[in-house]
Amino acid sequence: MPYYVTTPIYYVNAAPHLGHAYTTIAADVLARHMRQRGEEVFFLTGTDEHGEPIAQAAEREGLTPQELVDRIAPRFQALMPELEVSNDFFIRTSDPQHEAKVQEILQRVYDAGHVYAGTYEGWYCPRCADFKTESEIAEGNTCPIHGIPLEWHEEDNWFFRLSAFQVPLERLYAERPDFVLPGVRYNEAVSFIRQGLDDVSLTRARLRWGVPVPWDENQVFYVWFDALLNYVTALSYARDGVDLTSEFWPARYHLIGKDILKFHCVYWPALLMAAGYEVPHRLFVHGYLLSEGEKMSKSLGNVLDPFEVMDKFGPDALRFYCLREVTFGQDGSVSTTGFEARYETELANDFGNLASRTIAMIGRYRDGTIPDAPVDPQLEPDFAGLGETVAARLDDADVTGALDEIWQRVRRLNRYVEERAPWQLAKDEARAGDLDVALRSLAEGLRVVTVLLHAYMPSTAERLLAALGRPALQLTTARYGAQPGGQPVEAIEPLFPKR
Ligand code: MSP
């Protein structure tokens, strides 16, 4: 089954920060891993360019909204190759093809009777671009996410009949207990639905920066409907002259942060049903990266700059750190000191040293050729079924769990070096056969973990596999003993040098 994975599309009212990089890196791990499995993959990310926050940010800077988005969107686009993110397309919601498709789909929703005219009044957060329900209003009539005062808004709008989807949504969740992962987020979505769904406003009258409503020239679509639809519109124009929708829709995974659960887990499946599309297979809702105990965000100003981290340590170290430090699905703190500690103990010591020692010992004791000896059966139980285990974890988008499985084997190989002490074996000619087995097993174990790490640290893995003379990346090769010995290796510079 083809594999379609998406990230949220990011607002361009501020520069990219580590929070944006985070979801994108996780999605990239899934995409790369599925390619290693030989699946047809389509990986989408992009920018959300309409709506009030953008219009306001442009005004503050004395620019037109279009000028502002044309200035910031390229910075998000440029972040992707820097992070080694292998997205197949980058959607911008100001793309004319996206806008036309949004109009076509929402016209269909209108024609099917899911839209009516009404007046909206309520408490509104201009940063969320969202009206707040009773339970979403924080103390002092403020936004619980941004902490700013809410504004009372009244306007004539078109409404989407979300309430009509109460029963279909309840049925969907009852039939598919893994529709939203992790379980705590599934429960959150279900309880939101059970509270009873109100209709939601689909359009905005006061704003010009958006996709025009085809049946009412005085309104534009509410940015969230325009934005959600990116997941289907992109497939219709990402490749010239080809519509990929029937191949890749429904998406296998939408990855999102917990801040946008309601839109994705409630509005989105309802809108898809109204428009006659299948709902996605699954959504995975991750937590926040915290900095000094608070959510990293532009408005709070506690931003850890991914560009700075990458300049000094490279993208692979950043990718590894984010997914290793914070269990995907939960909140967790990230910091420069935490980063440096993991860089040192896990990347430089556990993995980097294992690679350098293994290659150096093959150089010193066997003239740079992996001995053509059998692999040590002692390591077999440690590696049995590893590729399958990692694949199963990643089928559940458990990117931290899969990485931990791999890392346990990295540590096992380090213990094996100490247990076998090849430098001792080398002193005794009678133990030449044991030394052959030890070196072959280390090289083979190292190769297996590196194939599996490719999704997480692509360029490091490719460098090391090339040095081991076995560049194959397919998941089927991630089996201990799958590749024969007798292969020359090349010395390489430390993978994670001291900084
Ligand atoms: N434009 C909307 C999403 C529309 S999707 C159809 C939006 N954009 S955003 O720029 O605010 O980005 C939100 C997403 O960025 C979050 O859902 C999450 O994926 C990611 N993150 C932003 N800050 C984050 C953290 N501090 N920690 C983890 N992820 C964060 O909402």
XYZ file of C-alpha atoms and ligand atoms in Angstrom, residues 7-15 17-24 46-50 54 76 93 127-128 146 223-231 255-261 263-264 268 284-291 294-298 302 326 328 330-332 334, ligand 1:
98
model
C 3.412 17.420 8.534
C 1.287 20.409 9.488
C 1.896 23.304 7.160
C 3.651 26.030 9.082
C 2.552 29.603 9.575
C 4.858 32.075 7.908
C 4.237 34.940 10.318
C 7.555 34.112 11.982
C 10.821 32.430 11.095
C 12.202 27.304 14.834
C 13.049 23.931 16.305
C 9.369 23.115 16.975
C 8.685 23.195 13.239
C 11.822 21.212 12.499
C 10.720 18.598 15.036
C 7.565 17.355 13.310
C 9.299 17.500 9.968
C 4.778 23.209 3.376
C 3.552 26.577 4.545
C 0.183 27.962 5.631
C 0.097 31.440 4.185
C -3.396 32.854 4.568
C -0.309 36.677 8.512
C 10.974 27.221 5.552
C -1.278 27.642 0.256
C -3.238 34.528 17.098
C -5.057 31.168 16.906
C -1.160 32.605 23.784
C -7.813 29.821 7.050
C -8.144 26.497 8.834
C -10.354 24.967 6.118
C -8.081 26.259 3.385
C -5.077 24.887 5.317
C -6.450 21.437 6.150
C -7.311 20.880 2.526
C -3.610 21.133 1.593
C -3.283 17.431 2.353
C 1.759 13.988 12.105
C 0.633 16.953 14.184
C 1.404 18.686 17.471
C -1.141 18.503 20.278
C -2.000 22.192 19.800
C -3.940 21.447 16.630
C -5.753 18.280 17.657
C -8.856 20.781 13.811
C -7.264 17.536 12.665
C -10.836 17.350 9.259
C -0.212 10.793 15.320
C -0.280 13.630 17.847
C 3.058 14.516 19.388
C 3.843 16.710 22.393
C 5.783 19.917 22.805
C 9.465 20.526 22.844
C 9.906 22.643 25.928
C 12.614 25.118 26.646
C 7.718 26.370 28.363
C 6.586 25.540 24.859
C 9.067 26.864 22.368
C 7.376 29.433 20.243
C 8.084 32.683 18.548
C 12.514 31.220 24.009
C 11.852 13.555 23.972
C 7.569 11.108 20.533
C 4.992 13.292 25.044
C 6.261 16.697 26.104
C 9.929 17.038 26.954
C 15.456 20.301 25.167
N -0.653 26.481 10.248
C -1.107 25.697 11.335
C -1.210 24.238 10.952
C -2.082 23.950 9.775
S -2.054 22.285 9.323
C -3.260 22.100 8.228
C -0.145 25.843 12.507
N 1.097 26.244 12.192
S 2.303 26.482 13.215
O 3.349 27.132 12.476
O 1.845 27.115 14.404
O 2.878 25.069 13.502
C 2.238 24.174 14.299
C 3.024 22.872 14.368
O 4.436 23.109 14.557
C 2.630 22.082 15.595
O 1.483 21.336 15.423
C 3.828 21.208 15.734
O 3.765 20.219 14.742
C 4.956 22.167 15.442
N 5.422 22.870 16.628
C 5.469 24.217 16.836
N 6.027 24.468 18.048
C 6.344 23.311 18.649
C 6.973 22.938 19.851
N 7.432 23.803 20.735
N 7.126 21.622 20.092
C 6.721 20.670 19.208
N 6.146 20.981 18.074
C 5.915 22.285 17.773
O -0.535 25.552 13.613
